[in-house]
PDB file of C-alpha atoms in Angstrom:
ATOM      1  CA  MET A   1     -56.455  51.255-153.797  1.00 97.00           C
ATOM      2  CA  LEU A   2     -52.790  50.407-153.393  1.00 98.00           C
ATOM      3  CA  VAL A   3     -52.337  46.633-153.679  1.00 98.00           C
ATOM      4  CA  ALA A   4     -48.534  46.356-153.938  1.00 98.00           C
ATOM      5  CA  ALA A   5     -45.355  48.395-154.043  1.00 98.00           C
ATOM      6  CA  ALA A   6     -41.720  47.845-154.897  1.00 98.00           C
ATOM      7  CA  VAL A   7     -38.912  50.084-153.679  1.00 98.00           C
ATOM      8  CA  CYS A   8     -35.721  50.158-155.751  1.00 98.00           C
ATOM      9  CA  PRO A   9     -32.597  52.328-155.948  1.00 98.00           C
ATOM     10  CA  CYS A  10     -32.118  54.438-159.048  1.00 98.00           C
ATOM     11  CA  PRO A  11     -28.401  54.797-159.903  1.00 97.00           C
ATOM     12  CA  PRO A  12     -27.752  54.551-163.650  1.00 97.00           C
ATOM     13  CA  MET A  13     -25.006  52.108-162.614  1.00 96.00           C
ATOM     14  CA  LEU A  14     -27.779  49.498-162.335  1.00 97.00           C
ATOM     15  CA  VAL A  15     -27.704  49.399-166.138  1.00 98.00           C
ATOM     16  CA  PRO A  16     -24.781  47.060-166.956  1.00 97.00           C
ATOM     17  CA  GLU A  17     -23.745  49.012-170.039  1.00 97.00           C
ATOM     18  CA  VAL A  18     -23.342  52.120-167.883  1.00 97.00           C
ATOM     19  CA  ALA A  19     -21.479  50.267-165.136  1.00 94.00           C
ATOM     20  CA  ALA A  20     -19.231  48.507-167.683  1.00 94.00           C
ATOM     21  CA  GLY A  21     -16.522  46.559-165.851  1.00 91.00           C
ATOM     22  CA  ALA A  22     -18.060  47.330-162.470  1.00 89.00           C
ATOM     23  CA  ALA A  23     -21.434  45.805-163.415  1.00 90.00           C
ATOM     24  CA  PRO A  24     -21.023  42.615-161.311  1.00 93.00           C
ATOM     25  CA  GLU A  25     -20.797  44.722-158.150  1.00 92.00           C
ATOM     26  CA  LEU A  26     -24.532  45.446-158.377  1.00 96.00           C
ATOM     27  CA  ASP A  27     -25.688  41.979-159.445  1.00 97.00           C
ATOM     28  CA  ALA A  28     -27.281  41.349-156.036  1.00 98.00           C
ATOM     29  CA  ALA A  29     -29.166  44.649-156.213  1.00 98.00           C
ATOM     30  CA  ARG A  30     -30.421  43.839-159.739  1.00 98.00           C
ATOM     31  CA  THR A  31     -31.621  40.421-158.596  1.00 98.00           C
ATOM     32  CA  ALA A  32     -33.456  41.964-155.647  1.00 98.00           C
ATOM     33  CA  CYS A  33     -35.109  44.507-157.954  1.00 98.00           C
ATOM     34  CA  THR A  34     -36.280  41.690-160.216  1.00 98.00           C
ATOM     35  CA  ASP A  35     -37.785  39.903-157.208  1.00 98.00           C
ATOM     36  CA  ALA A  36     -39.526  43.102-156.094  1.00 98.00           C
ATOM     37  CA  LEU A  37     -41.043  43.625-159.538  1.00 98.00           C
ATOM     38  CA  GLY A  38     -42.277  40.052-159.410  1.00 97.00           C
ATOM     39  CA  VAL A  39     -44.365  41.028-156.381  1.00 98.00           C
ATOM     40  CA  LEU A  40     -45.925  43.831-158.422  1.00 97.00           C
ATOM     41  CA  ALA A  41     -46.811  41.467-161.255  1.00 96.00           C
ATOM     42  CA  ALA A  42     -48.301  38.943-158.845  1.00 97.00           C
ATOM     43  CA  ALA A  43     -50.654  41.626-157.493  1.00 97.00           C
ATOM     44  CA  ARG A  44     -52.253  42.036-160.947  1.00 97.00           C
ATOM     45  CA  PRO A  45     -52.700  45.806-160.774  1.00 98.00           C
ATOM     46  CA  ASP A  46     -54.895  47.823-163.114  1.00 98.00           C
ATOM     47  CA  LEU A  47     -52.261  50.577-163.146  1.00 98.00           C
ATOM     48  CA  LEU A  48     -48.581  50.803-162.283  1.00 98.00           C
ATOM     49  CA  VAL A  49     -47.238  54.220-161.307  1.00 98.00           C
ATOM     50  CA  VAL A  50     -43.475  54.727-161.198  1.00 98.00           C
ATOM     51  CA  VAL A  51     -42.415  57.438-158.746  1.00 98.00           C
ATOM     52  CA  GLY A  52     -38.886  58.812-158.631  1.00 98.00           C
ATOM     53  CA  PRO A  53     -36.797  61.890-157.854  1.00 98.00           C
ATOM     54  CA  ALA A  54     -36.433  64.437-160.637  1.00 97.00           C
ATOM     55  CA  GLU A  55     -34.821  67.758-161.331  1.00 95.00           C
ATOM     56  CA  GLN A  56     -36.996  70.679-162.437  1.00 93.00           C
ATOM     57  CA  SER A  57     -37.339  69.587-166.072  1.00 89.00           C
ATOM     58  CA  GLY A  58     -38.397  66.074-165.142  1.00 93.00           C
ATOM     59  CA  ARG A  59     -40.985  66.824-162.480  1.00 96.00           C
ATOM     60  CA  GLY A  60     -44.629  65.966-163.014  1.00 96.00           C
ATOM     61  CA  VAL A  61     -46.406  63.236-164.927  1.00 96.00           C
ATOM     62  CA  HIS A  62     -44.685  61.210-167.640  1.00 96.00           C
ATOM     63  CA  PRO A  63     -47.270  59.271-169.663  1.00 95.00           C
ATOM     64  CA  GLU A  64     -46.909  55.743-170.927  1.00 95.00           C
ATOM     65  CA  GLY A  65     -44.587  55.629-173.902  1.00 94.00           C
ATOM     66  CA  ALA A  66     -42.277  58.356-172.565  1.00 95.00           C
ATOM     67  CA  GLN A  67     -38.676  57.686-173.513  1.00 95.00           C
ATOM     68  CA  GLY A  68     -35.382  57.972-171.703  1.00 96.00           C
ATOM     69  CA  SER A  69     -31.750  57.466-172.576  1.00 96.00           C
ATOM     70  CA  PHE A  70     -28.384  56.705-171.017  1.00 97.00           C
ATOM     71  CA  ARG A  71     -26.470  58.196-173.919  1.00 96.00           C
ATOM     72  CA  GLY A  72     -25.242  60.903-171.563  1.00 95.00           C
ATOM     73  CA  PHE A  73     -23.102  58.182-169.988  1.00 95.00           C
ATOM     74  CA  GLY A  74     -21.571  57.281-173.328  1.00 95.00           C
ATOM     75  CA  VAL A  75     -23.649  54.150-173.982  1.00 96.00           C
ATOM     76  CA  ASP A  76     -26.170  53.438-176.720  1.00 95.00           C
ATOM     77  CA  VAL A  77     -29.073  52.484-174.443  1.00 97.00           C
ATOM     78  CA  ASP A  78     -32.570  53.915-174.841  1.00 96.00           C
ATOM     79  CA  VAL A  79     -35.648  52.933-172.846  1.00 97.00           C
ATOM     80  CA  ARG A  80     -39.388  53.442-172.957  1.00 96.00           C
ATOM     81  CA  LEU A  81     -41.884  53.562-170.109  1.00 96.00           C
ATOM     82  CA  GLY A  82     -44.398  50.813-170.759  1.00 93.00           C
ATOM     83  CA  ARG A  83     -46.078  50.360-174.114  1.00 90.00           C
ATOM     84  CA  PRO A  84     -45.434  52.495-177.196  1.00 87.00           C
ATOM     85  CA  ALA A  85     -47.475  55.677-177.456  1.00 82.00           C
ATOM     86  CA  ARG A  86     -49.217  56.898-180.588  1.00 79.00           C
ATOM     87  CA  ASP A  87     -48.166  60.450-179.814  1.00 77.00           C
ATOM     88  CA  LEU A  88     -44.591  60.401-178.565  1.00 73.00           C
ATOM     89  CA  PRO A  89     -44.255  62.409-175.336  1.00 70.00           C
ATOM     90  CA  GLU A  90     -41.871  65.316-175.785  1.00 76.00           C
ATOM     91  CA  ARG A  91     -40.203  65.338-172.360  1.00 90.00           C
ATOM     92  CA  PRO A  92     -37.528  62.716-171.741  1.00 94.00           C
ATOM     93  CA  LEU A  93     -37.684  60.634-168.595  1.00 97.00           C
ATOM     94  CA  PRO A  94     -35.500  61.751-165.678  1.00 97.00           C
ATOM     95  CA  TYR A  95     -32.788  59.242-164.882  1.00 98.00           C
ATOM     96  CA  SER A  96     -34.696  57.742-161.943  1.00 98.00           C
ATOM     97  CA  LEU A  97     -37.646  56.869-164.183  1.00 98.00           C
ATOM     98  CA  ALA A  98     -35.318  55.775-167.005  1.00 98.00           C
ATOM     99  CA  VAL A  99     -33.754  53.250-164.612  1.00 98.00           C
ATOM    100  CA  ALA A 100     -37.262  52.094-163.690  1.00 98.00           C
ATOM    101  CA  ALA A 101     -38.140  51.743-167.383  1.00 98.00           C
ATOM    102  CA  TRP A 102     -34.980  49.669-167.878  1.00 98.00           C
ATOM    103  CA  LEU A 103     -35.965  47.404-164.970  1.00 98.00           C
ATOM    104  CA  LEU A 104     -39.472  46.973-166.368  1.00 97.00           C
ATOM    105  CA  GLU A 105     -38.152  46.155-169.841  1.00 96.00           C
ATOM    106  CA  ARG A 106     -35.635  43.735-168.330  1.00 94.00           C
ATOM    107  CA  THR A 107     -38.389  41.842-166.537  1.00 92.00           C
ATOM    108  CA  GLY A 108     -40.767  41.936-169.502  1.00 91.00           C
ATOM    109  CA  TRP A 109     -43.475  43.984-167.782  1.00 90.00           C
ATOM    110  CA  SER A 110     -46.763  43.786-169.673  1.00 85.00           C
ATOM    111  CA  ASP A 111     -49.227  43.335-166.851  1.00 83.00           C
ATOM    112  CA  ALA A 112     -50.806  46.800-166.722  1.00 94.00           C
ATOM    113  CA  PRO A 113     -50.540  50.323-168.123  1.00 96.00           C
ATOM    114  CA  VAL A 114     -47.637  52.345-166.720  1.00 97.00           C
ATOM    115  CA  GLU A 115     -47.190  56.024-166.017  1.00 97.00           C
ATOM    116  CA  GLY A 116     -44.395  57.930-164.309  1.00 98.00           C
ATOM    117  CA  LEU A 117     -44.254  60.732-161.769  1.00 98.00           C
ATOM    118  CA  GLY A 118     -41.129  62.780-161.123  1.00 98.00           C
ATOM    119  CA  VAL A 119     -41.056  64.484-157.724  1.00 98.00           C
ATOM    120  CA  GLY A 120     -38.745  67.224-156.514  1.00 97.00           C
ATOM    121  CA  GLU A 121     -36.388  66.899-153.574  1.00 93.00           C
ATOM    122  CA  ALA A 122     -38.008  69.831-151.775  1.00 93.00           C
ATOM    123  CA  LEU A 123     -41.556  68.434-151.830  1.00 97.00           C
ATOM    124  CA  GLU A 124     -42.802  68.692-148.258  1.00 97.00           C
ATOM    125  CA  PRO A 125     -43.870  65.534-146.392  1.00 98.00           C
ATOM    126  CA  GLU A 126     -47.504  66.612-146.164  1.00 98.00           C
ATOM    127  CA  ARG A 127     -47.660  67.209-149.900  1.00 98.00           C
ATOM    128  CA  CYS A 128     -45.864  63.919-150.582  1.00 98.00           C
ATOM    129  CA  ALA A 129     -48.510  62.078-148.590  1.00 98.00           C
ATOM    130  CA  GLU A 130     -51.270  63.949-150.401  1.00 98.00           C
ATOM    131  CA  VAL A 131     -49.808  62.992-153.775  1.00 98.00           C
ATOM    132  CA  GLY A 132     -49.651  59.378-152.626  1.00 98.00           C
ATOM    133  CA  ARG A 133     -53.307  59.398-151.635  1.00 98.00           C
ATOM    134  CA  GLU A 134     -54.199  60.789-155.055  1.00 98.00           C
ATOM    135  CA  LEU A 135     -52.213  58.044-156.792  1.00 98.00           C
ATOM    136  CA  ALA A 136     -53.863  55.295-154.756  1.00 98.00           C
ATOM    137  CA  VAL A 137     -57.329  56.103-156.097  1.00 98.00           C
ATOM    138  CA  GLN A 138     -56.409  56.414-159.775  1.00 97.00           C
ATOM    139  CA  ALA A 139     -57.590  52.853-160.428  1.00 98.00           C
ATOM    140  CA  GLY A 140     -59.247  49.989-158.623  1.00 97.00           C
ATOM    141  CA  ARG A 141     -55.930  48.206-158.114  1.00 98.00           C
ATOM    142  CA  VAL A 142     -52.841  50.423-158.106  1.00 98.00           C
ATOM    143  CA  ALA A 143     -49.217  49.336-157.738  1.00 98.00           C
ATOM    144  CA  LEU A 144     -46.253  51.646-157.183  1.00 98.00           C
ATOM    145  CA  LEU A 145     -42.641  51.241-158.262  1.00 98.00           C
ATOM    146  CA  VAL A 146     -40.814  53.710-156.029  1.00 99.00           C
ATOM    147  CA  MET A 147     -37.314  54.719-157.055  1.00 98.00           C
ATOM    148  CA  GLY A 148     -34.766  56.500-154.881  1.00 98.00           C
ATOM    149  CA  ASP A 149     -31.463  56.191-153.059  1.00 98.00           C
ATOM    150  CA  ALA A 150     -30.570  56.623-149.411  1.00 98.00           C
ATOM    151  CA  SER A 151     -27.585  58.757-148.335  1.00 98.00           C
ATOM    152  CA  ILE A 152     -24.496  59.316-150.463  1.00 98.00           C
ATOM    153  CA  CYS A 153     -22.264  59.799-147.394  1.00 98.00           C
ATOM    154  CA  ARG A 154     -21.506  56.356-146.011  1.00 98.00           C
ATOM    155  CA  THR A 155     -17.710  56.301-146.567  1.00 97.00           C
ATOM    156  CA  VAL A 156     -14.835  58.698-147.126  1.00 96.00           C
ATOM    157  CA  LYS A 157     -14.824  57.697-150.807  1.00 94.00           C
ATOM    158  CA  ALA A 158     -18.572  58.260-151.192  1.00 94.00           C
ATOM    159  CA  PRO A 159     -19.789  61.055-153.500  1.00 96.00           C
ATOM    160  CA  GLY A 160     -20.770  63.101-150.438  1.00 96.00           C
ATOM    161  CA  TYR A 161     -17.788  62.061-148.300  1.00 96.00           C
ATOM    162  CA  LEU A 162     -18.333  60.495-144.859  1.00 97.00           C
ATOM    163  CA  ASP A 163     -21.082  61.813-142.615  1.00 98.00           C
ATOM    164  CA  GLU A 164     -21.427  59.943-139.328  1.00 98.00           C
ATOM    165  CA  ARG A 165     -25.205  60.449-139.428  1.00 98.00           C
ATOM    166  CA  ALA A 166     -25.626  58.633-142.716  1.00 98.00           C
ATOM    167  CA  ALA A 167     -25.548  55.058-141.422  1.00 98.00           C
ATOM    168  CA  GLY A 168     -28.257  55.784-138.845  1.00 98.00           C
ATOM    169  CA  PHE A 169     -30.489  57.553-141.347  1.00 98.00           C
ATOM    170  CA  ASP A 170     -30.105  54.739-143.861  1.00 98.00           C
ATOM    171  CA  ALA A 171     -30.748  52.056-141.242  1.00 98.00           C
ATOM    172  CA  GLU A 172     -34.000  53.683-140.147  1.00 98.00           C
ATOM    173  CA  ALA A 173     -35.124  54.161-143.742  1.00 98.00           C
ATOM    174  CA  ALA A 174     -34.338  50.529-144.552  1.00 98.00           C
ATOM    175  CA  ARG A 175     -36.158  49.344-141.446  1.00 98.00           C
ATOM    176  CA  ALA A 176     -39.253  51.413-142.299  1.00 98.00           C
ATOM    177  CA  LEU A 177     -39.249  50.331-145.936  1.00 98.00           C
ATOM    178  CA  GLY A 178     -38.676  46.700-145.035  1.00 98.00           C
ATOM    179  CA  SER A 179     -41.527  46.629-142.527  1.00 98.00           C
ATOM    180  CA  ALA A 180     -43.970  48.885-144.427  1.00 98.00           C
ATOM    181  CA  ASP A 181     -43.890  51.304-141.503  1.00 98.00           C
ATOM    182  CA  VAL A 182     -45.919  54.154-142.972  1.00 98.00           C
ATOM    183  CA  ALA A 183     -45.740  56.305-139.843  1.00 98.00           C
ATOM    184  CA  ALA A 184     -41.937  56.120-139.699  1.00 98.00           C
ATOM    185  CA  LEU A 185     -41.586  57.027-143.375  1.00 98.00           C
ATOM    186  CA  LYS A 186     -43.775  60.086-142.915  1.00 98.00           C
ATOM    187  CA  VAL A 187     -41.469  61.518-140.252  1.00 98.00           C
ATOM    188  CA  LEU A 188     -38.126  60.968-141.952  1.00 98.00           C
ATOM    189  CA  ASP A 189     -35.963  64.018-141.274  1.00 97.00           C
ATOM    190  CA  VAL A 190     -36.305  66.250-144.333  1.00 98.00           C
ATOM    191  CA  GLU A 191     -33.359  68.499-143.495  1.00 98.00           C
ATOM    192  CA  LEU A 192     -31.046  65.596-142.747  1.00 98.00           C
ATOM    193  CA  ALA A 193     -32.152  63.831-145.931  1.00 98.00           C
ATOM    194  CA  HIS A 194     -31.236  66.979-147.849  1.00 98.00           C
ATOM    195  CA  VAL A 195     -27.798  67.210-146.235  1.00 98.00           C
ATOM    196  CA  LEU A 196     -27.134  63.525-146.912  1.00 98.00           C
ATOM    197  CA  LYS A 197     -28.473  63.841-150.489  1.00 98.00           C
ATOM    198  CA  ALA A 198     -30.937  61.000-149.934  1.00 98.00           C
ATOM    199  CA  SER A 199     -32.957  61.226-153.147  1.00 98.00           C
ATOM    200  CA  GLY A 200     -35.482  58.623-151.996  1.00 98.00           C
ATOM    201  CA  ARG A 201     -36.960  60.682-149.160  1.00 98.00           C
ATOM    202  CA  ALA A 202     -39.766  62.356-151.129  1.00 98.00           C
ATOM    203  CA  PRO A 203     -40.710  59.258-153.205  1.00 98.00           C
ATOM    204  CA  TRP A 204     -40.758  57.143-150.036  1.00 98.00           C
ATOM    205  CA  GLN A 205     -43.112  59.620-148.403  1.00 98.00           C
ATOM    206  CA  VAL A 206     -45.353  59.515-151.481  1.00 98.00           C
ATOM    207  CA  LEU A 207     -45.483  55.755-150.927  1.00 98.00           C
ATOM    208  CA  ALA A 208     -46.381  56.331-147.286  1.00 98.00           C
ATOM    209  CA  GLY A 209     -49.369  58.439-148.284  1.00 98.00           C
ATOM    210  CA  ALA A 210     -50.551  55.897-150.854  1.00 98.00           C
ATOM    211  CA  ALA A 211     -50.295  53.038-148.353  1.00 98.00           C
ATOM    212  CA  GLU A 212     -52.088  54.669-145.409  1.00 97.00           C
ATOM    213  CA  ASP A 213     -55.159  52.437-145.507  1.00 92.00           C
ATOM    214  CA  ALA A 214     -53.807  49.574-147.586  1.00 97.00           C
ATOM    215  CA  GLY A 215     -52.676  47.281-144.757  1.00 97.00           C
ATOM    216  CA  LEU A 216     -49.679  45.999-146.704  1.00 98.00           C
ATOM    217  CA  ALA A 217     -46.797  44.010-145.223  1.00 98.00           C
ATOM    218  CA  GLY A 218     -43.200  44.684-146.232  1.00 98.00           C
ATOM    219  CA  ARG A 219     -40.076  42.630-146.905  1.00 98.00           C
ATOM    220  CA  LEU A 220     -36.542  43.982-147.078  1.00 98.00           C
ATOM    221  CA  LEU A 221     -34.851  42.298-150.033  1.00 98.00           C
ATOM    222  CA  TYR A 222     -31.562  44.186-150.146  1.00 98.00           C
ATOM    223  CA  GLU A 223     -29.693  46.851-148.177  1.00 98.00           C
ATOM    224  CA  ASP A 224     -26.090  47.811-148.824  1.00 98.00           C
ATOM    225  CA  ALA A 225     -23.885  50.799-149.593  1.00 97.00           C
ATOM    226  CA  PRO A 226     -21.656  50.056-152.584  1.00 93.00           C
ATOM    227  CA  TYR A 227     -19.651  53.124-153.541  1.00 93.00           C
ATOM    228  CA  GLY A 228     -20.675  54.618-150.185  1.00 97.00           C
ATOM    229  CA  VAL A 229     -24.274  55.182-151.365  1.00 97.00           C
ATOM    230  CA  GLY A 230     -27.197  53.566-149.569  1.00 98.00           C
ATOM    231  CA  TYR A 231     -29.345  51.313-151.749  1.00 98.00           C
ATOM    232  CA  VAL A 232     -32.528  49.658-150.491  1.00 98.00           C
ATOM    233  CA  VAL A 233     -34.856  47.175-152.199  1.00 98.00           C
ATOM    234  CA  ALA A 234     -38.154  46.254-150.573  1.00 98.00           C
ATOM    235  CA  ALA A 235     -41.488  44.748-151.581  1.00 98.00           C
ATOM    236  CA  TRP A 236     -44.910  45.490-150.098  1.00 98.00           C
ATOM    237  CA  SER A 237     -47.936  43.284-150.636  1.00 98.00           C
TER     238      SER A 237
END
């Protein structure tokens, strides 16, 4: 059963070494993520599952001990998902799960075993919900750390340039995530999310499926669009 969830954005810029001189601009987001992970720890789960967007090579299950790296950004930062594994997993973590691993290491997570799940952008809402239901029954007490960004089209300088629909999409997503509105998350516009490059859509809908019968309440801890990209942090308990 799902007992808690944290929703965090997944830009590698959250890692200060990657952000370099711009690191202070995301200090508030990092603090909110730390607070959200505190809610997960307080729930004392038997299993933590990290869910995040992934390209083809990163989709599927990433077992505890899987490693990731930010060396592609020119920094000497490596991370590991949870505790060390006897047999080192071969596949590297996708960046969304690597950011999650960095957050968990930063907060000293040691409360429960951890595994990761990379989901593709095209995963249909019904399948997302089904995956969420499957995750929720993997242990007696399951917590989710759900990674993903909102639109990348909030300003003319944003990676996706300005799209007038972006602010409305992001506002509805933030409202649903902040209030644990499972029904609203399930009906997020898939096509619009694709156009706006909102990587969190599928992971958020996995969360919706996992939380169907959990009766959790939500809190919005952060919502902003630095660099013209929508970032949302929320905690469910």
